[in-house]
Amino acid sequence: MKTTEDALKKLIKVKLNKAGLSEEHAEGVADVLVHADLRGVHSHGAMRVEYYAERIAKGGINTNPNFAFEKTGPSTGIFHGDNGVGHVAAKKAMDRAIEMAKEFGVAVVGVKRISHSGALSYYVQQAAREGLIGLSLVQSDPMVVPFGGVEPYYGTNPIAFAAPGKNDDMITFDMATTVQAWGKILHARSKNESIPDTWAVDKNGEPTTDPFKVNALLPIAGPKGYGLMMMVDVLSGILLGLPFGNRVSSMYHDLSEGRNLGQLHIVINPAYFTDLTTFKENISKTMSDLNNIKPAPGFDQVLYPGQNTTIIEQKSRLEGIEIVDEVYRYLESDVVHYNKYDDKDPFAK
Ligand code: NAI
């Protein structure tokens, strides 16, 4: 079914508020989730509300966190998340990084001890809207085999980037470092469909096409994606003195405990490196150059990185946001959560 941005935000806010979040924090989460749904990134949109509501209700997200920003150098700092809601902590931390990058040309801010923070595109776009380049990296729970390994070690450790173009244009690129998100395996299970053998491995580390035999996901581009995951883990985990690798807490294990995750925002002020107007013009030129490349057979047009989500966002704003009926029914209902996620083994059938 379809709904509007405002209606969806309101439903999410009410539900999370009912689960125990303050109005301000519930609204902050709703903003990030609806941003994802608007862009067609439904894996990180309203479908996550039920899981968050259960974690909040069970105490695994601090509903009254002591958020604090600790400036550790002229353009560095740590935003202490106190295991409060990750979306709000990451947004506030990016606000601080933006302030410092405006003043000093660059800023690096660690977001320490947070819960899941959703789609990273939201945070890097905060920077791009201010004429800055945003980069954000976050740890996630171990579900990916290292290249050549059998046991999961890293998470789907995403990387997001945004840069401002002319007028209100911007490029936003935001990807997990796995071939496919875990949500796509779950989707294949729900439809009893097979999966390509490039997505995941079974318990012996062999590629599998059976979504029910999946024991771990595969990194993008073999050893290269594996290396990127390592970089994300170092920058958002080890650098912040947090659990790293397979010590990172699981999304579904013990919903009464804080997750202690780390995220890193890097903001670069182009005006400290080149002429800002020219920079923005050249970002827009990059976008149009790529769009004007002759498409290969089977393609209508070359899109610039991330353009597919920008196109979906423009469409959703005109025609409404596509939401799975079941998710909408839950949001409309009086139920806070269905007690579905605690201690769920993500790989179990
Ligand atoms: P994806 O695989 O759907 O897309 C990855 C990137 O490729 C996006 O920027 C997308 O716009 C771009 N893209 C896809 N098709 C394209 C095309 N035809 N032309 C040009 N660009 C194209 O995204 P993925 O990897 O599934 O990640 C989804 C979301 O999950 C992201 O927002 C990410 O931040 C989030 N995530 C969050 C985690 C967390 O723990 N907070 C963990 C993992 C992912």
Coordinates of C-alpha atoms and ligand atoms in Angstrom, one line a residue:
M1 CA 0.0 0.0 0.0
K2 CA 1.0 3.7 -0.3
T3 CA 1.2 6.3 2.4
T4 CA 2.5 9.8 2.8
E5 CA 5.7 11.0 4.5
D6 CA 3.8 12.8 7.3
A7 CA 1.4 10.0 8.0
L8 CA 4.2 7.4 8.2
K9 CA 6.3 9.6 10.5
K10 CA 3.4 10.1 12.8
L11 CA 2.6 6.4 13.1
I12 CA 6.2 5.6 13.8
K13 CA 6.6 8.3 16.3
V14 CA 3.5 7.2 18.2
K15 CA 4.5 3.6 18.3
L16 CA 8.1 4.3 19.5
N17 CA 6.7 6.7 22.1
K18 CA 4.4 4.0 23.3
A19 CA 7.3 1.6 23.5
G20 CA 9.1 4.1 25.8
L21 CA 11.1 6.6 23.8
S22 CA 10.6 10.3 24.5
E23 CA 8.7 12.3 21.9
E24 CA 11.9 14.0 20.7
H25 CA 13.8 10.7 20.2
A26 CA 10.8 8.9 18.7
E27 CA 10.5 11.8 16.2
G28 CA 14.3 11.6 15.5
V29 CA 14.1 7.8 14.7
A30 CA 10.9 8.4 12.6
D31 CA 12.8 10.9 10.4
V32 CA 15.6 8.5 9.6
L33 CA 13.3 5.6 8.9
V34 CA 11.0 7.6 6.7
H35 CA 14.1 9.0 4.8
A36 CA 15.0 5.3 4.0
D37 CA 11.5 4.4 2.9
L38 CA 11.2 7.5 0.8
R39 CA 14.3 6.3 -1.0
G40 CA 13.1 2.8 -1.5
V41 CA 15.6 1.4 1.1
H42 CA 12.8 -0.4 2.9
S43 CA 15.2 -2.8 4.7
H44 CA 16.0 0.2 6.9
G45 CA 12.7 1.9 7.0
A46 CA 9.4 1.3 8.9
M47 CA 9.8 -2.4 8.9
R48 CA 12.4 -2.0 11.6
V49 CA 10.0 -0.3 14.1
E50 CA 8.8 -3.5 15.6
Y51 CA 12.3 -4.7 16.4
Y52 CA 13.2 -1.3 17.9
A53 CA 9.9 -1.2 19.9
E54 CA 10.7 -4.6 21.4
R55 CA 14.3 -3.6 22.3
I56 CA 13.1 -0.3 23.8
A57 CA 10.4 -2.0 25.8
K58 CA 12.9 -4.6 27.1
G59 CA 15.4 -2.0 28.2
G60 CA 18.1 -2.6 25.5
I61 CA 17.8 1.0 24.3
N62 CA 18.3 3.6 26.9
T63 CA 15.3 5.9 26.8
N64 CA 16.9 8.6 28.9
P65 CA 20.5 8.6 27.7
N66 CA 23.1 11.0 28.9
F67 CA 24.2 12.2 25.5
A68 CA 27.5 14.2 25.8
F69 CA 29.9 15.6 23.3
E70 CA 33.5 15.5 24.3
K71 CA 35.8 17.6 22.1
T72 CA 39.1 15.8 21.9
G73 CA 41.0 18.1 19.6
P74 CA 40.4 21.2 17.4
S75 CA 38.5 19.1 14.9
T76 CA 37.9 15.8 16.6
G77 CA 35.5 14.6 19.2
I78 CA 33.5 11.7 20.7
F79 CA 29.8 11.8 21.0
H80 CA 28.8 9.6 23.9
G81 CA 25.6 7.7 23.0
D82 CA 25.1 6.1 26.4
N83 CA 23.3 3.2 24.5
G84 CA 20.5 5.6 23.6
V85 CA 18.8 5.4 20.3
G86 CA 21.4 5.3 17.6
H87 CA 19.6 7.4 15.0
V88 CA 19.4 10.5 17.3
A89 CA 22.9 10.1 18.6
A90 CA 24.3 9.8 15.1
K91 CA 22.3 12.8 13.9
K92 CA 23.5 15.0 16.8
A93 CA 27.1 13.8 16.4
M94 CA 26.9 14.8 12.7
D95 CA 25.7 18.3 13.7
R96 CA 28.8 18.7 15.8
A97 CA 31.0 17.4 13.0
I98 CA 29.4 19.9 10.6
E99 CA 30.1 22.8 13.0
M100 CA 33.8 21.8 13.4
A101 CA 34.3 21.2 9.6
K102 CA 32.9 24.7 8.9
E103 CA 35.4 26.2 11.3
F104 CA 38.5 24.0 10.8
G105 CA 38.1 22.4 7.3
V106 CA 37.7 18.9 8.5
A107 CA 36.1 17.0 11.4
V108 CA 36.2 13.5 12.7
V109 CA 33.6 12.5 15.2
G110 CA 33.2 9.1 16.8
V111 CA 29.7 8.1 18.0
K112 CA 30.3 5.8 20.9
R113 CA 28.0 3.2 22.5
I114 CA 24.9 3.4 20.4
S115 CA 22.1 1.1 19.2
H116 CA 21.5 0.5 15.5
S117 CA 21.4 3.8 13.5
G118 CA 19.7 2.7 10.3
A119 CA 20.5 4.1 6.8
L120 CA 23.7 6.1 6.8
S121 CA 22.6 8.2 3.9
Y122 CA 20.6 10.3 6.3
Y123 CA 23.7 11.5 8.2
V124 CA 26.0 12.1 5.2
Q125 CA 23.2 14.2 3.6
Q126 CA 23.1 16.4 6.7
A127 CA 26.7 17.4 5.7
A128 CA 26.0 17.8 2.0
R129 CA 23.1 20.1 2.7
E130 CA 25.6 22.4 4.4
G131 CA 28.0 22.4 1.4
L132 CA 30.3 19.8 3.0
I133 CA 31.4 16.3 2.1
G134 CA 30.1 13.6 4.5
L135 CA 31.4 10.2 5.1
S136 CA 30.0 7.8 7.7
L137 CA 30.9 4.2 8.7
V138 CA 29.3 1.9 11.2
Q139 CA 29.9 -1.5 12.7
S140 CA 27.2 -4.1 12.6
D141 CA 26.9 -7.6 14.1
P142 CA 29.0 -10.4 12.8
M143 CA 27.3 -12.2 9.9
V144 CA 29.9 -12.2 7.2
V145 CA 32.7 -14.7 6.5
P146 CA 36.2 -13.3 6.0
F147 CA 37.5 -14.1 2.5
G148 CA 38.4 -17.8 2.5
G149 CA 36.8 -18.4 6.0
V150 CA 33.9 -20.5 7.3
E151 CA 32.9 -18.6 10.4
P152 CA 31.3 -15.1 10.4
Y153 CA 33.7 -12.4 11.8
Y154 CA 32.6 -9.0 10.4
G155 CA 29.3 -7.3 10.1
T156 CA 27.7 -5.9 7.0
N157 CA 29.7 -2.7 7.9
P158 CA 28.3 0.0 5.6
I159 CA 30.0 3.1 4.2
A160 CA 28.1 6.2 3.1
F161 CA 29.3 9.3 1.2
A162 CA 27.5 12.5 0.1
A163 CA 28.9 15.5 -1.7
P164 CA 27.0 18.7 -2.6
G165 CA 26.4 19.8 -6.2
K166 CA 25.0 22.9 -7.7
N167 CA 21.7 24.3 -6.3
D168 CA 20.2 21.5 -4.1
D169 CA 21.8 18.7 -6.0
M170 CA 24.0 16.1 -4.3
I171 CA 25.5 12.7 -4.8
T172 CA 24.7 10.2 -2.1
F173 CA 26.2 6.7 -2.2
D174 CA 25.5 4.3 0.7
M175 CA 26.3 0.6 0.7
A176 CA 26.8 -2.3 3.0
T177 CA 30.1 -4.1 2.3
T178 CA 28.2 -7.4 1.7
V179 CA 26.9 -8.6 -1.7
Q180 CA 23.4 -8.6 -0.3
A181 CA 21.7 -7.5 2.9
W182 CA 20.5 -10.1 5.3
G183 CA 16.9 -8.8 4.6
K184 CA 17.2 -10.2 1.0
I185 CA 17.9 -13.7 2.3
L186 CA 14.9 -13.4 4.6
H187 CA 12.8 -12.3 1.7
A188 CA 13.9 -15.3 -0.4
R189 CA 13.0 -17.6 2.6
S190 CA 9.6 -16.1 2.9
K191 CA 8.9 -16.7 -0.8
N192 CA 10.7 -20.1 -0.9
E193 CA 12.9 -18.9 -3.6
S194 CA 16.5 -19.8 -4.3
I195 CA 19.3 -17.2 -4.2
P196 CA 22.3 -16.6 -6.5
D197 CA 25.3 -18.6 -5.3
T198 CA 27.3 -15.3 -4.9
W199 CA 25.4 -14.0 -1.9
A200 CA 26.1 -16.4 1.0
V201 CA 27.7 -19.6 2.3
D202 CA 26.4 -22.6 4.2
K203 CA 27.9 -23.9 7.4
N204 CA 30.8 -25.5 5.5
G205 CA 31.7 -22.2 3.9
E206 CA 30.4 -23.4 0.5
P207 CA 28.4 -21.1 -1.7
T208 CA 24.7 -21.9 -1.4
T209 CA 21.6 -21.2 -3.4
D210 CA 19.3 -22.4 -0.6
P211 CA 18.3 -19.4 1.6
F212 CA 17.6 -21.8 4.5
K213 CA 21.1 -23.1 4.5
V214 CA 22.7 -19.7 4.8
N215 CA 25.2 -19.5 7.6
A216 CA 27.0 -16.3 6.7
L217 CA 27.0 -13.6 4.0
L218 CA 29.8 -12.9 1.6
P219 CA 31.7 -9.6 1.3
I220 CA 31.5 -7.7 -2.0
A221 CA 34.3 -8.4 -4.5
G222 CA 35.9 -11.1 -2.4
P223 CA 39.1 -9.9 -0.6
K224 CA 38.5 -6.3 -1.6
G225 CA 35.1 -6.0 0.2
Y226 CA 36.6 -8.0 3.1
G227 CA 39.3 -5.3 3.3
L228 CA 36.7 -2.6 3.3
M229 CA 34.9 -4.3 6.2
M230 CA 38.1 -4.4 8.1
M231 CA 38.6 -0.7 7.6
V232 CA 35.1 0.1 8.8
D233 CA 35.6 -2.1 11.9
V234 CA 38.9 -0.4 12.7
L235 CA 37.5 3.1 12.2
S236 CA 34.2 2.7 14.0
G237 CA 35.2 0.1 16.5
I238 CA 38.9 -0.2 17.5
L239 CA 39.5 3.5 17.1
L240 CA 36.7 4.3 19.6
G241 CA 37.9 1.6 22.1
L242 CA 34.8 -0.5 21.4
P243 CA 34.2 -4.2 20.8
F244 CA 35.4 -5.2 17.3
G245 CA 35.2 -8.0 14.8
N246 CA 33.1 -11.0 16.1
R247 CA 32.9 -9.3 19.6
V248 CA 30.4 -6.8 18.3
S249 CA 27.0 -7.5 19.9
S250 CA 24.4 -9.3 17.9
M251 CA 21.3 -7.4 16.8
Y252 CA 19.0 -10.1 18.3
H253 CA 20.9 -11.4 21.3
D254 CA 19.4 -10.3 24.6
L255 CA 17.2 -7.3 23.8
S256 CA 17.6 -6.1 27.4
E257 CA 21.3 -5.2 26.9
G258 CA 22.7 -2.1 25.2
R259 CA 24.5 -2.8 22.0
N260 CA 27.6 -0.6 22.5
L261 CA 28.1 0.0 18.7
G262 CA 30.4 2.6 17.2
Q263 CA 30.0 4.9 14.2
L264 CA 32.4 7.4 12.7
H265 CA 31.5 10.6 10.8
I266 CA 34.2 12.3 8.7
V267 CA 33.3 15.7 7.3
I268 CA 35.4 17.6 4.8
N269 CA 34.9 21.2 3.9
P270 CA 35.7 21.6 0.2
A271 CA 36.2 25.3 0.6
Y272 CA 39.4 24.5 2.5
F273 CA 40.8 22.7 -0.6
T274 CA 39.4 24.4 -3.6
D275 CA 36.9 27.0 -4.8
L276 CA 33.5 25.8 -3.4
T277 CA 31.4 27.0 -6.3
T278 CA 33.7 25.2 -8.8
F279 CA 33.6 22.1 -6.6
K280 CA 29.8 22.0 -6.6
E281 CA 29.7 22.7 -10.3
N282 CA 32.0 19.8 -10.9
I283 CA 30.0 17.4 -8.7
S284 CA 27.0 18.3 -10.9
K285 CA 29.1 17.9 -14.0
T286 CA 30.1 14.4 -12.8
M287 CA 26.4 13.6 -12.4
S288 CA 25.5 14.7 -15.9
D289 CA 28.7 13.3 -17.5
L290 CA 27.8 9.8 -16.1
N291 CA 24.1 10.2 -17.2
N292 CA 25.4 11.0 -20.7
I293 CA 27.6 7.9 -21.1
K294 CA 26.2 5.6 -23.8
P295 CA 24.3 2.8 -22.0
A296 CA 25.3 -0.8 -22.5
P297 CA 22.8 -3.3 -24.0
G298 CA 20.0 -3.9 -21.5
F299 CA 20.4 -0.5 -19.8
D300 CA 18.2 2.6 -20.6
Q301 CA 20.6 5.0 -19.0
V302 CA 23.8 5.1 -16.9
L303 CA 22.9 6.4 -13.4
Y304 CA 25.4 8.2 -11.2
P305 CA 26.1 6.3 -8.0
G306 CA 23.0 6.4 -5.8
Q307 CA 20.8 8.0 -8.4
N308 CA 18.3 5.1 -8.3
T309 CA 17.4 6.1 -4.7
T310 CA 17.1 9.7 -5.7
I311 CA 14.7 8.8 -8.5
I312 CA 12.6 6.7 -6.1
E313 CA 12.6 9.6 -3.6
Q314 CA 11.3 12.0 -6.2
K315 CA 8.6 9.5 -7.1
S316 CA 7.6 8.7 -3.5
R317 CA 7.2 12.4 -2.8
L318 CA 4.8 12.7 -5.7
E319 CA 2.9 9.4 -5.5
G320 CA 3.4 8.3 -1.9
I321 CA 5.7 5.9 -0.1
E322 CA 5.3 2.2 -0.8
I323 CA 4.9 0.2 2.5
V324 CA 4.3 -3.5 3.0
D325 CA 0.7 -4.0 4.2
E326 CA 1.7 -6.0 7.2
V327 CA 4.1 -3.3 8.4
Y328 CA 1.4 -0.7 8.1
R329 CA -1.2 -2.8 9.9
Y330 CA 1.3 -3.2 12.8
L331 CA 2.0 0.5 12.9
E332 CA -1.7 1.3 13.0
S333 CA -2.5 -1.3 15.7
D334 CA -2.3 -0.8 19.4
V335 CA 0.3 -3.5 19.8
V336 CA 3.7 -2.3 20.9
H337 CA 5.5 -5.4 19.7
Y338 CA 4.9 -9.1 19.2
N339 CA 7.8 -10.4 21.3
K340 CA 9.3 -11.8 18.1
Y341 CA 13.0 -10.9 18.2
D342 CA 14.6 -11.7 21.5
D343 CA 17.3 -14.2 21.2
K344 CA 16.3 -15.0 17.7
D345 CA 19.2 -16.7 15.8
P346 CA 19.3 -14.7 12.6
F347 CA 20.6 -17.8 10.7
A348 CA 18.0 -20.2 12.2
K349 CA 15.1 -21.3 10.0
Ligands
NAI1 P1 22.0 -1.3 -2.1 O1 22.8 -2.6 -2.5 O2 20.6 -1.3 -2.4 O3 22.7 -0.1 -2.8 C1 24.1 0.3 -2.6 C2 24.4 1.6 -3.3 O4 24.3 1.4 -4.7 C3 23.3 2.7 -3.0 O5 23.9 3.9 -2.9 C4 22.5 2.6 -4.3 O6 21.8 3.9 -4.5 C5 23.5 2.3 -5.3 N1 22.9 1.7 -6.5 C6 22.2 0.6 -6.6 N2 21.8 0.4 -7.9 C7 22.3 1.4 -8.6 C8 22.3 1.7 -10.0 N3 21.6 1.0 -10.9 N4 22.9 2.8 -10.4 C9 23.5 3.6 -9.5 N5 23.6 3.4 -8.2 C10 23.0 2.2 -7.8 O7 22.2 -1.0 -0.6 P2 22.7 -1.9 0.6 O8 24.1 -2.2 0.5 O9 21.7 -3.1 0.7 O10 22.4 -1.0 1.9 C11 21.1 -0.5 2.2 C12 21.1 0.4 3.4 O11 21.5 -0.4 4.6 C13 22.1 1.5 3.5 O12 21.4 2.7 3.8 C14 23.1 1.2 4.6 O13 23.6 2.3 5.3 C15 22.2 0.4 5.5 N6 22.9 -0.5 6.4 C16 22.9 -0.1 7.7 C17 23.6 -0.9 8.6 C18 23.6 -0.5 10.1 O14 24.0 -1.3 10.9 N7 23.2 0.7 10.4 C19 24.2 -2.2 8.2 C20 24.2 -2.4 6.8 C21 23.5 -1.6 5.9

